[in-house]
Each structure stands twice: as structure tokens, then as C-alpha cells.
Amino acid sequence: MRTTTRFAQSLLVAAVVAAAMPAVAQQAHRVAPEQLSNNWMLLNRDVSVDVPNSGVNIYKPGCVAVTYEIGSDGVPMNVQVAKMSPPSDLGKAAVSAVSNFRYGPSLTNKNHTPVATYYVIPFNAPDDPAQRAQVMAPCKLPGYGET
């Protein structure tokens, strides 16, 4: 009786591990935005975005960091706002922009390997590069290493 119970428990554990394997295998590794071109190239030149006419802090300089995965077909998925500075009503606009990105694999990504990354979208940022960097700095996300 004990052997049958142990066998059943072992079988159950094996089934759980086997069921979890595809999820682990499909989890995209995290890539910093500045390293993304090693895997995927943005194909869009322009992206249409619906920005609200009114709302909280929509006319102040700020940024929205959007996380997403690039699937093997080059289409962003699991797009979501990760950080916003200052808090505003521009999150939906940022998500809609990133959702419309389309990517092609780089020469080193012939297998179309999915990756997870993020994109920081500036809103009302100054043209001066130093001031623009200062506006976008609060939206940088940790934990996205190099490939």
C-alpha cells in the first residue's frame, strides 16, 4: 500500500513539473532597452497614439515606463505601465503606443527568440538632451540586464 502511495505521489510531482516546463521554457529573458537591438529591431517609423485632451498632469513634463514582451512574431504582448512620473492620465496613451510597435529579428536572432524589455515614453519633455534625460530618469527600471 505504501509503495502505491509513493508511486502516486511521484507521478503527481512529475505531472506538475512537466506541466510547468512549457511556462519556464517560454519565459522571455529580460533585455535592457539599450541592448534590444541585439535581438529585435523596431520596424515602425511612426506610431499613432490617442492622447487625452484633459486629465491629471497631462501637460507637465513626465514619462511613462511600459514593460512588454516581444513575441516570436515581433508583436508586443503583456503590455503594461510599470512606472509613471509624475502620476498622470497618460498611461493608456503609452500602452497604446507600445502595443502598436512592430519588430523584426536582428541578424543574431534568427530563431526569433522572445525577450522582455521596457520602453520609456517621454511626454512634454524638453528638447535639450540633458533636461530630457532628467525628465526620463525616474522611469528607468531595474532588473533588465544585458543579453
mmCIF file of N, CA, C and O in Angstrom, residues 29 58-59 68 77 94 105 123-124 130 143:
data_model
loop_
_atom_site.group_PDB
_atom_site.id
_atom_site.type_symbol
_atom_site.label_atom_id
_atom_site.label_comp_id
_atom_site.label_asym_id
_atom_site.label_seq_id
_atom_site.Cartn_x
_atom_site.Cartn_y
_atom_site.Cartn_z
ATOM 1 N N HIS A 29 13.739 36.156 -21.606
ATOM 2 C CA HIS A 29 14.747 36.772 -20.754
ATOM 3 C C HIS A 29 14.650 38.290 -20.883
ATOM 4 O O HIS A 29 14.205 38.814 -21.896
ATOM 5 N N ILE A 58 -1.360 65.951 -17.591
ATOM 6 C CA ILE A 58 -1.048 65.585 -18.980
ATOM 7 C C ILE A 58 -0.243 66.658 -19.715
ATOM 8 O O ILE A 58 0.303 66.382 -20.782
ATOM 9 N N TYR A 59 -0.149 67.843 -19.146
ATOM 10 C CA TYR A 59 0.626 68.894 -19.799
ATOM 11 C C TYR A 59 1.965 69.142 -19.113
ATOM 12 O O TYR A 59 2.744 69.972 -19.558
ATOM 13 N N TYR A 68 6.912 45.054 -21.544
ATOM 14 C CA TYR A 68 6.264 44.177 -22.515
ATOM 15 C C TYR A 68 7.217 43.084 -22.952
ATOM 16 O O TYR A 68 8.412 43.140 -22.665
ATOM 17 N N MET A 77 3.462 41.960 -26.464
ATOM 18 C CA MET A 77 2.370 41.352 -25.704
ATOM 19 C C MET A 77 2.617 41.616 -24.227
ATOM 20 O O MET A 77 3.720 42.002 -23.829
ATOM 21 N N ALA A 94 0.489 55.651 -23.450
ATOM 22 C CA ALA A 94 1.771 54.952 -23.546
ATOM 23 C C ALA A 94 1.574 53.480 -23.915
ATOM 24 O O ALA A 94 2.277 52.952 -24.770
ATOM 25 N N PRO A 105 13.365 40.510 -36.336
ATOM 26 C CA PRO A 105 14.518 39.945 -35.636
ATOM 27 C C PRO A 105 15.827 40.535 -36.157
ATOM 28 O O PRO A 105 15.949 40.845 -37.342
ATOM 29 N N PHE A 123 6.712 62.520 -22.261
ATOM 30 C CA PHE A 123 5.582 63.387 -22.600
ATOM 31 C C PHE A 123 5.967 64.803 -22.216
ATOM 32 O O PHE A 123 6.409 65.059 -21.096
ATOM 33 N N ASN A 124 5.835 65.718 -23.173
ATOM 34 C CA ASN A 124 6.129 67.131 -22.956
ATOM 35 C C ASN A 124 7.559 67.351 -22.474
ATOM 36 O O ASN A 124 7.830 68.294 -21.737
ATOM 37 N N ALA A 130 20.033 67.064 -22.053
ATOM 38 C CA ALA A 130 20.284 66.906 -20.615
ATOM 39 C C ALA A 130 18.989 67.040 -19.818
ATOM 40 O O ALA A 130 18.734 66.253 -18.897
ATOM 41 N N GLY A 143 16.598 45.677 -13.137
ATOM 42 C CA GLY A 143 16.328 44.262 -13.379
ATOM 43 C C GLY A 143 16.291 43.843 -14.832
ATOM 44 O O GLY A 143 15.960 42.703 -15.135
#
